[in-house]
mmCIF file of C-alpha atoms in Angstrom:
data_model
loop_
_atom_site.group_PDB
_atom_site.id
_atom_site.type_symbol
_atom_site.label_atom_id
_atom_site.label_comp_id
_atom_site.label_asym_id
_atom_site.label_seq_id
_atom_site.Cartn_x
_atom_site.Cartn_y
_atom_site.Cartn_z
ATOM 1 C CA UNK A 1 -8.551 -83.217 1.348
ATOM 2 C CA UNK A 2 -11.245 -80.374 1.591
ATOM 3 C CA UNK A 3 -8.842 -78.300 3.365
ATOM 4 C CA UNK A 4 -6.426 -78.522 -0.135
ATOM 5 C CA UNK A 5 -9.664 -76.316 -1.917
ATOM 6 C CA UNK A 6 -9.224 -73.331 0.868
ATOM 7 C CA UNK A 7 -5.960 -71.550 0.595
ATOM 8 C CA UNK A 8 -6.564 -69.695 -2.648
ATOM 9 C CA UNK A 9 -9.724 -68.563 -0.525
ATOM 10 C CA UNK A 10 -7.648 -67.457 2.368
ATOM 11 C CA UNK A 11 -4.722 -66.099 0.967
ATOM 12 C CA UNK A 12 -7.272 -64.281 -2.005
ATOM 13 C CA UNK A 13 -8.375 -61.662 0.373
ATOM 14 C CA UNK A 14 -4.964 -60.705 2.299
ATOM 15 C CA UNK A 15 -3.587 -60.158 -1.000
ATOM 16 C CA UNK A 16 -6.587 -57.557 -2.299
ATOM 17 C CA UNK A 17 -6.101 -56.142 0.969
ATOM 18 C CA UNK A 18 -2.562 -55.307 0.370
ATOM 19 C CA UNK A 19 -3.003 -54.287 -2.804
ATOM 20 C CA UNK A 20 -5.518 -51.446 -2.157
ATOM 21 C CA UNK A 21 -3.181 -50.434 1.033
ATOM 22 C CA UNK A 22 -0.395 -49.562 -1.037
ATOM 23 C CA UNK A 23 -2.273 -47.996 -4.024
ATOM 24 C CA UNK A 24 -3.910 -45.952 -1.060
ATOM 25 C CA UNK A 25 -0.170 -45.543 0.313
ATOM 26 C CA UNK A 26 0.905 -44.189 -3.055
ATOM 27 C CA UNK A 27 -2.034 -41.970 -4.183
ATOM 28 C CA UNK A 28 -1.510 -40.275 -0.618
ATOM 29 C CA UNK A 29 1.893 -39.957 -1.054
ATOM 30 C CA UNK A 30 2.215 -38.850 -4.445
ATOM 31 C CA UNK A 31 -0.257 -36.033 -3.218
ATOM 32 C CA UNK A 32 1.676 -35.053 -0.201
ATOM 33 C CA UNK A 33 4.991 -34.576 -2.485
ATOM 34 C CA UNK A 34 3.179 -33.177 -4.828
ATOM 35 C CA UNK A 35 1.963 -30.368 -2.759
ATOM 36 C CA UNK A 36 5.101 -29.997 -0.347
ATOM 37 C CA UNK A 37 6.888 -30.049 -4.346
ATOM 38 C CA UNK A 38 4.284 -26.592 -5.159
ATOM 39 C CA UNK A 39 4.616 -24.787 -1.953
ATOM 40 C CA UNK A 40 8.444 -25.196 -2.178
ATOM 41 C CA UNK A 41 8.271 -24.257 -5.814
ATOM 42 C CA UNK A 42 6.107 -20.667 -4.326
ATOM 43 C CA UNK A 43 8.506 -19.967 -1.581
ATOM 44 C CA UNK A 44 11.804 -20.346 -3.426
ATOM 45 C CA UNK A 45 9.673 -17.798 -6.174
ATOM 46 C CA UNK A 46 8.704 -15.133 -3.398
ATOM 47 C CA UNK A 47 12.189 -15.459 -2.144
ATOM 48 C CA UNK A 48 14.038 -14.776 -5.125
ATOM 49 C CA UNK A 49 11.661 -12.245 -6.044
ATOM 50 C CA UNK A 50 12.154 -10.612 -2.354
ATOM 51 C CA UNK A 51 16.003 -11.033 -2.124
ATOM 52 C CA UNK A 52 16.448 -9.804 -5.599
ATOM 53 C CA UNK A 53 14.281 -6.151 -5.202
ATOM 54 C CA UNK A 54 15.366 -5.878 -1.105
ATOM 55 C CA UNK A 55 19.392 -6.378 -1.881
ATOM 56 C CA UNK A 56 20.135 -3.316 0.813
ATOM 57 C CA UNK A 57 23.900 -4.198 0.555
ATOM 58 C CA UNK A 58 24.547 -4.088 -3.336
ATOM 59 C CA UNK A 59 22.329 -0.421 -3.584
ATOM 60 C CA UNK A 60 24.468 1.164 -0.492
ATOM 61 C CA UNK A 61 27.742 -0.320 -2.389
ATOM 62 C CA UNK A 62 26.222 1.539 -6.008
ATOM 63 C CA UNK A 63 25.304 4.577 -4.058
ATOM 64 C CA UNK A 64 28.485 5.316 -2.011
ATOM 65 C CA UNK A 65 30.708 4.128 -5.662
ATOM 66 C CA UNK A 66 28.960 6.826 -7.438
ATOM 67 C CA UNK A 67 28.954 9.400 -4.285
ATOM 68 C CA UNK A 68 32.361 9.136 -3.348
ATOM 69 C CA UNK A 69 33.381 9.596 -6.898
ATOM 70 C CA UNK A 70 31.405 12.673 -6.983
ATOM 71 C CA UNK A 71 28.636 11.740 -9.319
ATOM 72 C CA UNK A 72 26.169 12.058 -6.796
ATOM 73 C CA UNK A 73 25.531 14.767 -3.704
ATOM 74 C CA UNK A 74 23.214 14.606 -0.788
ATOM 75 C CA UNK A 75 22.754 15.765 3.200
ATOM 76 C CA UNK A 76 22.659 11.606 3.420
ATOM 77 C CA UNK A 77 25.765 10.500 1.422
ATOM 78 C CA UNK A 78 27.865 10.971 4.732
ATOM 79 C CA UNK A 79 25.962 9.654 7.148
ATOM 80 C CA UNK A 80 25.401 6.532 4.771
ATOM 81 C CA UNK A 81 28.435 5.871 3.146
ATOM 82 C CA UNK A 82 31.528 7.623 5.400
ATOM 83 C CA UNK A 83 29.689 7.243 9.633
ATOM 84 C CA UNK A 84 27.540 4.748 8.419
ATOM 85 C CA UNK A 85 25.253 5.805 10.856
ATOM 86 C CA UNK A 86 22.555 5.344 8.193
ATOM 87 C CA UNK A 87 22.048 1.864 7.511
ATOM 88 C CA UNK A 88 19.373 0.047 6.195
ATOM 89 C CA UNK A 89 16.621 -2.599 7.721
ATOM 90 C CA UNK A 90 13.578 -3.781 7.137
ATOM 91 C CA UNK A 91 12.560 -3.982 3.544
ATOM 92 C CA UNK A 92 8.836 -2.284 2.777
ATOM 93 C CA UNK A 93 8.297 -2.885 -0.582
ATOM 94 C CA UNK A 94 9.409 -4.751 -3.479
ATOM 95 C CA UNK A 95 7.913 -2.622 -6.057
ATOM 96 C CA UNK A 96 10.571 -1.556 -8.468
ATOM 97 C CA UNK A 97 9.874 1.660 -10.603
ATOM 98 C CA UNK A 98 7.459 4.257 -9.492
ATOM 99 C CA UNK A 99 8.266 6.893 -11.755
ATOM 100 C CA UNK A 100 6.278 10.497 -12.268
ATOM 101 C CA UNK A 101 6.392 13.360 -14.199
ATOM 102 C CA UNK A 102 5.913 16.575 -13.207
ATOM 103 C CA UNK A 103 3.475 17.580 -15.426
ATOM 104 C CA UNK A 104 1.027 20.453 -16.180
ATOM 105 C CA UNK A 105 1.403 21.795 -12.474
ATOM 106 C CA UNK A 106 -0.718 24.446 -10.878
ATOM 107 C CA UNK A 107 2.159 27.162 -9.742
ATOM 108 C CA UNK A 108 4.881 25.629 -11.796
ATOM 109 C CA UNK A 109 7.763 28.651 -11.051
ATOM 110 C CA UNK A 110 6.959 27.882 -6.620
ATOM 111 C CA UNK A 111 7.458 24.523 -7.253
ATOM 112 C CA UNK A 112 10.560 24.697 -8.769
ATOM 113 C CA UNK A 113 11.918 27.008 -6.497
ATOM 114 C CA UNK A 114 10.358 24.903 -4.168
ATOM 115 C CA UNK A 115 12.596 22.075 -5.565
ATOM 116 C CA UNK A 116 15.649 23.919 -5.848
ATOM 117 C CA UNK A 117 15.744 24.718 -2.318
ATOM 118 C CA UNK A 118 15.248 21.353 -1.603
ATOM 119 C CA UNK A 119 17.856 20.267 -3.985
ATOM 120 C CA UNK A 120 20.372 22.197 -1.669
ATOM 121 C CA UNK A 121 21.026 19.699 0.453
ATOM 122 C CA UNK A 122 24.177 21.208 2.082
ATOM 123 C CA UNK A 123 22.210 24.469 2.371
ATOM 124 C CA UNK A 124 25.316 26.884 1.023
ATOM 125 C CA UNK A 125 22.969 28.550 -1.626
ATOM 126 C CA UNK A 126 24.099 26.944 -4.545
ATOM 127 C CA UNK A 127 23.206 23.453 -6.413
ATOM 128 C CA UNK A 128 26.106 21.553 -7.048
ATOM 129 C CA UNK A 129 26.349 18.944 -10.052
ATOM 130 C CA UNK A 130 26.092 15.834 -7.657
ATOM 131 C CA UNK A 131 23.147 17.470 -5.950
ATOM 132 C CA UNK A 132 21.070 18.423 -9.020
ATOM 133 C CA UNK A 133 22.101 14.701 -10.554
ATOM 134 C CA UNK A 134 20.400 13.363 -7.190
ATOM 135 C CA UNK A 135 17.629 15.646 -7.242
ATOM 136 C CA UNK A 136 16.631 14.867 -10.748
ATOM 137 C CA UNK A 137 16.675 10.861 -10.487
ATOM 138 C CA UNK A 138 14.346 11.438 -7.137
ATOM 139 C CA UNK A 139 12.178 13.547 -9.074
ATOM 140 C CA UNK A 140 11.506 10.754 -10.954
ATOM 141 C CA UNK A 141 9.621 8.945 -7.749
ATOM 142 C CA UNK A 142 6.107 10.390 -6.939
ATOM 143 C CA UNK A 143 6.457 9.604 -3.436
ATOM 144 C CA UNK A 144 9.210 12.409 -3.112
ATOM 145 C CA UNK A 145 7.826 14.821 -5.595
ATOM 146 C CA UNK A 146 4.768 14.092 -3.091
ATOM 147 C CA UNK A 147 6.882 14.726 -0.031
ATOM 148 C CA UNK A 148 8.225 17.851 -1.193
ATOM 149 C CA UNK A 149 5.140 19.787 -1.981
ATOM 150 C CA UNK A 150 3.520 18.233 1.417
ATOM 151 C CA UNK A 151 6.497 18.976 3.794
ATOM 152 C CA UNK A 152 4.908 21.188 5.905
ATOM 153 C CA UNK A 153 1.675 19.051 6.394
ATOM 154 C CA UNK A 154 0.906 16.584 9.566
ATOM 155 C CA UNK A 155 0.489 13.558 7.620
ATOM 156 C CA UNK A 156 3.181 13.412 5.252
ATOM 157 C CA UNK A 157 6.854 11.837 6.962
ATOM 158 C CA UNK A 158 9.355 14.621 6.989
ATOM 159 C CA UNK A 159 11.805 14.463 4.402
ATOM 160 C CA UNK A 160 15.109 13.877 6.572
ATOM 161 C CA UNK A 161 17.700 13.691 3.604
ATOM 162 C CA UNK A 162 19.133 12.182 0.428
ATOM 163 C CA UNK A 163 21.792 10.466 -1.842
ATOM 164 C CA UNK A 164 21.120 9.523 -5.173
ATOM 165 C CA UNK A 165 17.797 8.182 -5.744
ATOM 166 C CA UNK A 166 17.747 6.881 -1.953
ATOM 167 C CA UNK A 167 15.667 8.925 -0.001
ATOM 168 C CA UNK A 168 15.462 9.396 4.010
ATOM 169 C CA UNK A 169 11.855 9.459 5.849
ATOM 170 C CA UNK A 170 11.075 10.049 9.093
ATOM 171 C CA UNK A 171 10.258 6.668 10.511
ATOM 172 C CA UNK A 172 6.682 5.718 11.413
ATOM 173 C CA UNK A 173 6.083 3.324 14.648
ATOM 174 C CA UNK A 174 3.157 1.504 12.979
ATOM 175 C CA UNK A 175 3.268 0.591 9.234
ATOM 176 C CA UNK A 176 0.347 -0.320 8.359
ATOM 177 C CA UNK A 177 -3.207 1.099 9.435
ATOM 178 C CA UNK A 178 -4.889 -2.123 11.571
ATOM 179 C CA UNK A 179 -3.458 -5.810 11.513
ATOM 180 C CA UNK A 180 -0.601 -7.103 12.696
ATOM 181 C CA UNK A 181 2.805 -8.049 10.722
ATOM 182 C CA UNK A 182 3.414 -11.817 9.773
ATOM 183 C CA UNK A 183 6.558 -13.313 8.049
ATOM 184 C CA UNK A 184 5.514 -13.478 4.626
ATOM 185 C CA UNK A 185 6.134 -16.999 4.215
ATOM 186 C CA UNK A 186 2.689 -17.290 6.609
ATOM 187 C CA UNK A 187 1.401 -14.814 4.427
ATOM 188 C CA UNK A 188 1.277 -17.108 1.558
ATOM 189 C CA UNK A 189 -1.165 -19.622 3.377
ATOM 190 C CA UNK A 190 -3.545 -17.474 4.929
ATOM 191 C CA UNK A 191 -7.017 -16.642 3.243
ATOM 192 C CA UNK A 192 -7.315 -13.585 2.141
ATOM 193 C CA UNK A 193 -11.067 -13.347 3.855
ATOM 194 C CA UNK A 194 -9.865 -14.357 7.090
ATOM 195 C CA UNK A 195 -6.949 -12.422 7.005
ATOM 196 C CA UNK A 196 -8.943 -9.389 6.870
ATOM 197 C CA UNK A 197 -11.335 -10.277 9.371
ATOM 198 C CA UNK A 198 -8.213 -11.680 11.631
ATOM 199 C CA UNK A 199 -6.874 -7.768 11.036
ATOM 200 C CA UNK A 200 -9.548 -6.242 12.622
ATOM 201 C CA UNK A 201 -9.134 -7.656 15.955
ATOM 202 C CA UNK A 202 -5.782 -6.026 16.164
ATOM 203 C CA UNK A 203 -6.725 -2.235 16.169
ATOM 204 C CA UNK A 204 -6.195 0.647 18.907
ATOM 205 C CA UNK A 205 -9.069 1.661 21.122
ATOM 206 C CA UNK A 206 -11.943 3.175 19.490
ATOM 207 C CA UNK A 207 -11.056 6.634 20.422
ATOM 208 C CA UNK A 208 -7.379 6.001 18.823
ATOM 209 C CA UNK A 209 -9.179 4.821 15.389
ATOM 210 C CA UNK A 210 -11.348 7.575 15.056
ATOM 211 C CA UNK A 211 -8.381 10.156 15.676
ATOM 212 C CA UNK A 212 -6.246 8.243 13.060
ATOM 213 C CA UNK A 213 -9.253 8.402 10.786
ATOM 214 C CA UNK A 214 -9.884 12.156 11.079
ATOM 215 C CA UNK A 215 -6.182 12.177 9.814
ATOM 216 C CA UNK A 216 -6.852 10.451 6.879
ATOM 217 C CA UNK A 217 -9.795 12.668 6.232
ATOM 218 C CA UNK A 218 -7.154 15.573 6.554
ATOM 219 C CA UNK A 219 -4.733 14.439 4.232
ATOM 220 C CA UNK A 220 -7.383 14.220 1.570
ATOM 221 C CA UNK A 221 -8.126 17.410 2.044
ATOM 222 C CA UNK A 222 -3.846 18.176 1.819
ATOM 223 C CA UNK A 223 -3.986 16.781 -2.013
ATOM 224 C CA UNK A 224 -7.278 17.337 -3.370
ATOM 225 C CA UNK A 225 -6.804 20.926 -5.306
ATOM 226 C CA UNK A 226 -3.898 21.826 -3.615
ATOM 227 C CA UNK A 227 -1.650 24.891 -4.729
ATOM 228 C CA UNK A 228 0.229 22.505 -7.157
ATOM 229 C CA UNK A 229 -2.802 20.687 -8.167
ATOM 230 C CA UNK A 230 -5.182 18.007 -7.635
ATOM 231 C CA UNK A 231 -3.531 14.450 -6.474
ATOM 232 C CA UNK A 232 -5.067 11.231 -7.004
ATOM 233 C CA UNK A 233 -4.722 7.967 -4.619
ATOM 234 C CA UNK A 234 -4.908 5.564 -6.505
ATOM 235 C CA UNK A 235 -4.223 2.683 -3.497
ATOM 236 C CA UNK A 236 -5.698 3.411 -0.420
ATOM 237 C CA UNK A 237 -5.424 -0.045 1.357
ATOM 238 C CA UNK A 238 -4.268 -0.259 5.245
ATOM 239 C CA UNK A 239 -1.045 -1.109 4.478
ATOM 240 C CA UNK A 240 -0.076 2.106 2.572
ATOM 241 C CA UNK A 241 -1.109 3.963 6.006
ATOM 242 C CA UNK A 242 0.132 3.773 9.320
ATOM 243 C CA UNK A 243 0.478 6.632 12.823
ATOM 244 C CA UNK A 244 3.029 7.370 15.472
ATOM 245 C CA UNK A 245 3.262 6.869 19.170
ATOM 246 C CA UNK A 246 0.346 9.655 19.662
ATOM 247 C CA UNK A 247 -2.022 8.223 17.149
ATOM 248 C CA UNK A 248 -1.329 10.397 14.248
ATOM 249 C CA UNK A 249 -1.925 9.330 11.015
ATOM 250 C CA UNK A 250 1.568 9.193 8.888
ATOM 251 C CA UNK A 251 1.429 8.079 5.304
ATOM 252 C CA UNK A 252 3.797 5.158 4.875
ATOM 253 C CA UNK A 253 3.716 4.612 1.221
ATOM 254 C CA UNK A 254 2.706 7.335 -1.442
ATOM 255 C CA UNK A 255 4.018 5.566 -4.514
ATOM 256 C CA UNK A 256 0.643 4.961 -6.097
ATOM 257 C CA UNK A 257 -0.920 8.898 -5.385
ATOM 258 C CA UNK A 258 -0.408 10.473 -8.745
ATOM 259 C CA UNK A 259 -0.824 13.699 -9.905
ATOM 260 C CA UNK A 260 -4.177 14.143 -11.980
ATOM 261 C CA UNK A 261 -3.091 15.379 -15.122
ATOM 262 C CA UNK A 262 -0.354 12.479 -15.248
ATOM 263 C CA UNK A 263 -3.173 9.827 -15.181
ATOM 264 C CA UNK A 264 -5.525 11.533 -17.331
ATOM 265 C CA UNK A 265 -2.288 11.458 -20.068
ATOM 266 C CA UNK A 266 -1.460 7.727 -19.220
ATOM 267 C CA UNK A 267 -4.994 6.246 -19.190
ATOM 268 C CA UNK A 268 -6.370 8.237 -21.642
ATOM 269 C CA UNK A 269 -6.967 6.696 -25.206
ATOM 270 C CA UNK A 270 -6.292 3.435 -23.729
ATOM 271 C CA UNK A 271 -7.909 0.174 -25.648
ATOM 272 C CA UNK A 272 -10.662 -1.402 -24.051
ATOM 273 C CA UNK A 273 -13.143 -3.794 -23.484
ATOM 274 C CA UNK A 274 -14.896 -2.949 -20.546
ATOM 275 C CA UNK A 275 -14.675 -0.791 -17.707
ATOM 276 C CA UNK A 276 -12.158 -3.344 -15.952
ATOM 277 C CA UNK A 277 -9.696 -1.908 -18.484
ATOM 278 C CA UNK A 278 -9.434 1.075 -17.070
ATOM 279 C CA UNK A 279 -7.892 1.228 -14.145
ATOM 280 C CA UNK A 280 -4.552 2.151 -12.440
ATOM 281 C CA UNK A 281 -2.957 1.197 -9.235
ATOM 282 C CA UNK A 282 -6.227 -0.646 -7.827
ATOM 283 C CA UNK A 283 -8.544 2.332 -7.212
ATOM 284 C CA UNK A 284 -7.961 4.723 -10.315
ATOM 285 C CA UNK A 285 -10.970 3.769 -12.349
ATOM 286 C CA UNK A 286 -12.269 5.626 -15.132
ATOM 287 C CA UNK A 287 -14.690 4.420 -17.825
ATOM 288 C CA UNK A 288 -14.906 2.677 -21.205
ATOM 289 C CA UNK A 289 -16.807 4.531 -23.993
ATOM 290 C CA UNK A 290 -17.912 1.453 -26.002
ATOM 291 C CA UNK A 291 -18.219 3.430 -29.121
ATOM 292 C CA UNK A 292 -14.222 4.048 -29.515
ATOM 293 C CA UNK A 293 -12.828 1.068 -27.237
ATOM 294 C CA UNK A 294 -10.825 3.369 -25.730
ATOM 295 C CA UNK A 295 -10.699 4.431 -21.721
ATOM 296 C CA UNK A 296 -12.137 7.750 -20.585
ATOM 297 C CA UNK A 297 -9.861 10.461 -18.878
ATOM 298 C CA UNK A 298 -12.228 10.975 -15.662
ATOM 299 C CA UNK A 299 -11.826 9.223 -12.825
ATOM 300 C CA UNK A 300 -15.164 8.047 -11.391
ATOM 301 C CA UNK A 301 -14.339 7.950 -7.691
ATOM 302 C CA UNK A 302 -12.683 11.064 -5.571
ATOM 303 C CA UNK A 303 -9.934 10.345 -2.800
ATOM 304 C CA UNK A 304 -12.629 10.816 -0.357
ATOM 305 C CA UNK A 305 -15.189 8.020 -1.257
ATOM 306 C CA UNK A 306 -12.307 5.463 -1.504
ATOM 307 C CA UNK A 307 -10.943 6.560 2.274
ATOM 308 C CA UNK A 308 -14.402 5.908 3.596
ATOM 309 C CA UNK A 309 -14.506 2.683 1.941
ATOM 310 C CA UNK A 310 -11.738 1.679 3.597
ATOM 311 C CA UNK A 311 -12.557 3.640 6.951
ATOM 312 C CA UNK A 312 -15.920 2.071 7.092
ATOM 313 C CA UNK A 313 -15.092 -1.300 8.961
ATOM 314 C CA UNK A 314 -12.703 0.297 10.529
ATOM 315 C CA UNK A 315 -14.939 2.780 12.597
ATOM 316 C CA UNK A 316 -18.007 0.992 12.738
ATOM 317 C CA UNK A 317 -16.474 -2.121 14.348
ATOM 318 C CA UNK A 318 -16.727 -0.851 18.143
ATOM 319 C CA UNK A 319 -18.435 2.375 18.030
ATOM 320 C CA UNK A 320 -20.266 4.009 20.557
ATOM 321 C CA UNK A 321 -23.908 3.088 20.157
ATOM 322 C CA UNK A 322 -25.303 6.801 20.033
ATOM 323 C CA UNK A 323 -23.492 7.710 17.189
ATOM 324 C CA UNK A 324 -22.941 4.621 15.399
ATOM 325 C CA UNK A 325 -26.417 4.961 13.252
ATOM 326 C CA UNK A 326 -25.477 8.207 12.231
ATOM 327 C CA UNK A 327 -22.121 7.379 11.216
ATOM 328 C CA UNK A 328 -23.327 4.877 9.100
ATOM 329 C CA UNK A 329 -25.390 7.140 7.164
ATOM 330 C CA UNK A 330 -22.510 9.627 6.314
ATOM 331 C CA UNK A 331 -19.944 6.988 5.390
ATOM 332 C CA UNK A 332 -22.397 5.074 3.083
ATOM 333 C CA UNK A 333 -22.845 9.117 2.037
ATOM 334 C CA UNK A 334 -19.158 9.673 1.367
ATOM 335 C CA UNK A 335 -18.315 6.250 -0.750
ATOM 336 C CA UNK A 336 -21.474 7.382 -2.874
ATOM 337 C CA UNK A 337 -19.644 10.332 -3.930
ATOM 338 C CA UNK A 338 -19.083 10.160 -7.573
ATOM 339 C CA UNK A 339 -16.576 12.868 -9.487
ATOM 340 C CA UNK A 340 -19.214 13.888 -12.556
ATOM 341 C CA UNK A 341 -21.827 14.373 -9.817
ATOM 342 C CA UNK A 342 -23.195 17.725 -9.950
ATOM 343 C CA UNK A 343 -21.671 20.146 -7.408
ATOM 344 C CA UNK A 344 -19.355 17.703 -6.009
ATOM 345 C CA UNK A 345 -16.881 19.687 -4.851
ATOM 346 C CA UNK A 346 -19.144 21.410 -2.171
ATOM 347 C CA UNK A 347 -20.556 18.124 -1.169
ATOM 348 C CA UNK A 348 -17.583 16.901 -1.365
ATOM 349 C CA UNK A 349 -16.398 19.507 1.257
ATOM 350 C CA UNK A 350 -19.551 19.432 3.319
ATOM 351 C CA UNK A 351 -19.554 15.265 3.657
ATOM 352 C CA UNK A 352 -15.704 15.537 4.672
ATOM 353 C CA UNK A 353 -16.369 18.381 7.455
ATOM 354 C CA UNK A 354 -19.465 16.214 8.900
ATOM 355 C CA UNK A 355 -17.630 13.104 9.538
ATOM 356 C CA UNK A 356 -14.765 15.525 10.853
ATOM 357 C CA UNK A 357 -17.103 17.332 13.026
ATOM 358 C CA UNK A 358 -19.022 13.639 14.356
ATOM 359 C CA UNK A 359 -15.719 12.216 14.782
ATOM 360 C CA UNK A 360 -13.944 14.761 16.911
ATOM 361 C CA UNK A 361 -16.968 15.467 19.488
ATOM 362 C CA UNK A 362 -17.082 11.806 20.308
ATOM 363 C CA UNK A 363 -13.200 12.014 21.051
ATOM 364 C CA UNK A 364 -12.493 15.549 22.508
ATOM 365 C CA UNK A 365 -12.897 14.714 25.857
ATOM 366 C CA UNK A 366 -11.712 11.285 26.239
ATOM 367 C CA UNK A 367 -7.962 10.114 27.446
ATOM 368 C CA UNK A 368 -7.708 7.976 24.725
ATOM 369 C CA UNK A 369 -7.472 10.135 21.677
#
């Protein structure tokens, strides 16, 4: 008879057990479909947004339409739409519009002669309608407006041809400045913070980053008060830089380096609250003058304190221990540089020719650089 009183005991306690197993169950996987439901959701974003700006196939099809119809000229339109020797590959960027103006140039009439010539493309002297169509729309980018006044220099890609609004670069070995290149579905679930500090293990020999360095340090020097003007970078981060087989520095992406007078128009008058209002690209920062709530026309930072921002990690990881203390000094030196300093432009000059100078008598005599 007592052992009629003990089931419900017994059987109580399986039963809670059970219970609070499959409410465990659930809650886990609810979670787990909830957050293989969000990453999905991400990736099938990224990838639309990718396929739809990197369609390589439906802008050769527009381009060859309009050049075979003779709407369009270029030294490329052969190679590209009748050998198809010129095809293209991997996709850099999926930035649409990156437009410029010419502007209030320094030099106007050289430039566009200098234009002209290179709006020539089948060199016979003369600037056919499909040629001046093509050279208009590119004038339009700031990258080739860029390319065109920079041609001669080390550090800008050479300029190989055009069709349209596509434009041919030289190609670079190494696209971006240290790091190395992940599918960007990884991308999406790596931390920023580690990411970075993951990038800096994959860099060339000292020797090799303080060469590639000293060509940064000359292309600054290539678009700050140039001939046509003063040039603003207004995103120097590694991936926008990258160097050849030798170790030269080649710029891979010049989108984001306006000319000054453009950004003084654009940001100028702007409403604001604060100074995080003011900005353009990521580095273009001017100031807000709380008494009109609008954004200042100066930029506070020159090209050359934002290059040793990003150079500083860059060189001090691994340097040589007799010059790393000095080095130090003169890059916390150069990203102290403001614009309305007094006399900037000659310490702006004599900061750039230090690190120059440091730089290249560590490296002059080694295989490496």
């Amino acid at each position: 008879m007592a052992r009629s009183l003990c089931p419900g005991a017994w059987l109580r306690k399986p039963y809670y057990l059970q219970a609070r197993f499959s409410y465990v169950r659930m809650k886990y996987l609810f979670f787990s479909w909830l957050a293989v439901f969000v990453g999905s959701w991400i990736i099938y974003v990224q990838y639309s947004t990718y396929t739809e700006l990197c369609r390589g196939k439906d802008c050769k099809k527009i381009i060859c339409d309009k050049y075979k119809t003779g709407v369009i000229d270029g030294p490329a339109c052969n190679s590209l739409c009748v050998t198809e020797t010129l095809y293209f590959g991997k996709c850099l960027s999926t930035k649409p519009n990156n437009q410029a103006k010419l502007g209030d140039q320094g030099n106007l009439s050289e430039l566009v002669n200098l234009i002209l010539t290179v709006a020539d493309g089948d060199k016979d002297g003369q600037v056919s309608l499909g040629e001046a169509k093509s050279a208009w729309a590119l004038l339009q980018l700031n990258e080739f407006l860029l390319m065109v006044i920079l041609q001669d220099k080390e550090h800008t890609p050479k300029l190989m041809g055009f069709c349209g609004d596509l434009y041919v670069m030289e190609s670079v070995e190494y696209t971006s400045l240290y790091g190395i290149s992940l599918p960007w579905v990884i991308e999406l679930f790596i931390p920023s913070g580690f990411r970075r500090s993951m990038d800096q293990l994959f860099t060339p020999s000292w020797p090799r980053k303080a060469k590639i360095a000293i060509g940064l340090l000359e292309f600054v020097e290539d678009v700050f008060h140039g001939p046509y003007g003063n040039f603003l970078m207004c995103d120097t981060s590694a991936r926008n830089l990258g160097y050849n087989d030798k170790y030269d520095l080649k710029m891979v992406d010049m989108r984001k380096i306006v000319p000054e007078t453009n950004l003084k128009e654009l940001i100028k008058d702007r409403h604001c609250e604060s100074d995080l209002d003011c900005v353009y690209g990521t580095d273009c920062r001017t100031s807000c003058d709380q008494s009109t709530m609008k954004c200042t026309s100066e930029v506070i930072q020159p090209n050359l304190a934002k290059a040793c921002q990003l150079l500083k990690d860059y060189l001090l990881r691994g340097a040589p221990s007799e010059i790393r203390e000095e080095l130090e000094k003169q890059l916390y030196s150069c990203i102290a540089l403001k614009v309305t300093a007094n006399q900037m432009e000659m310490e702006h000059s004599l900061i750039l020719n230090n690190l120059k100078t440091l730089l290249w008598k560590k490296i002059s005599y080694t295989n490496d650089s």
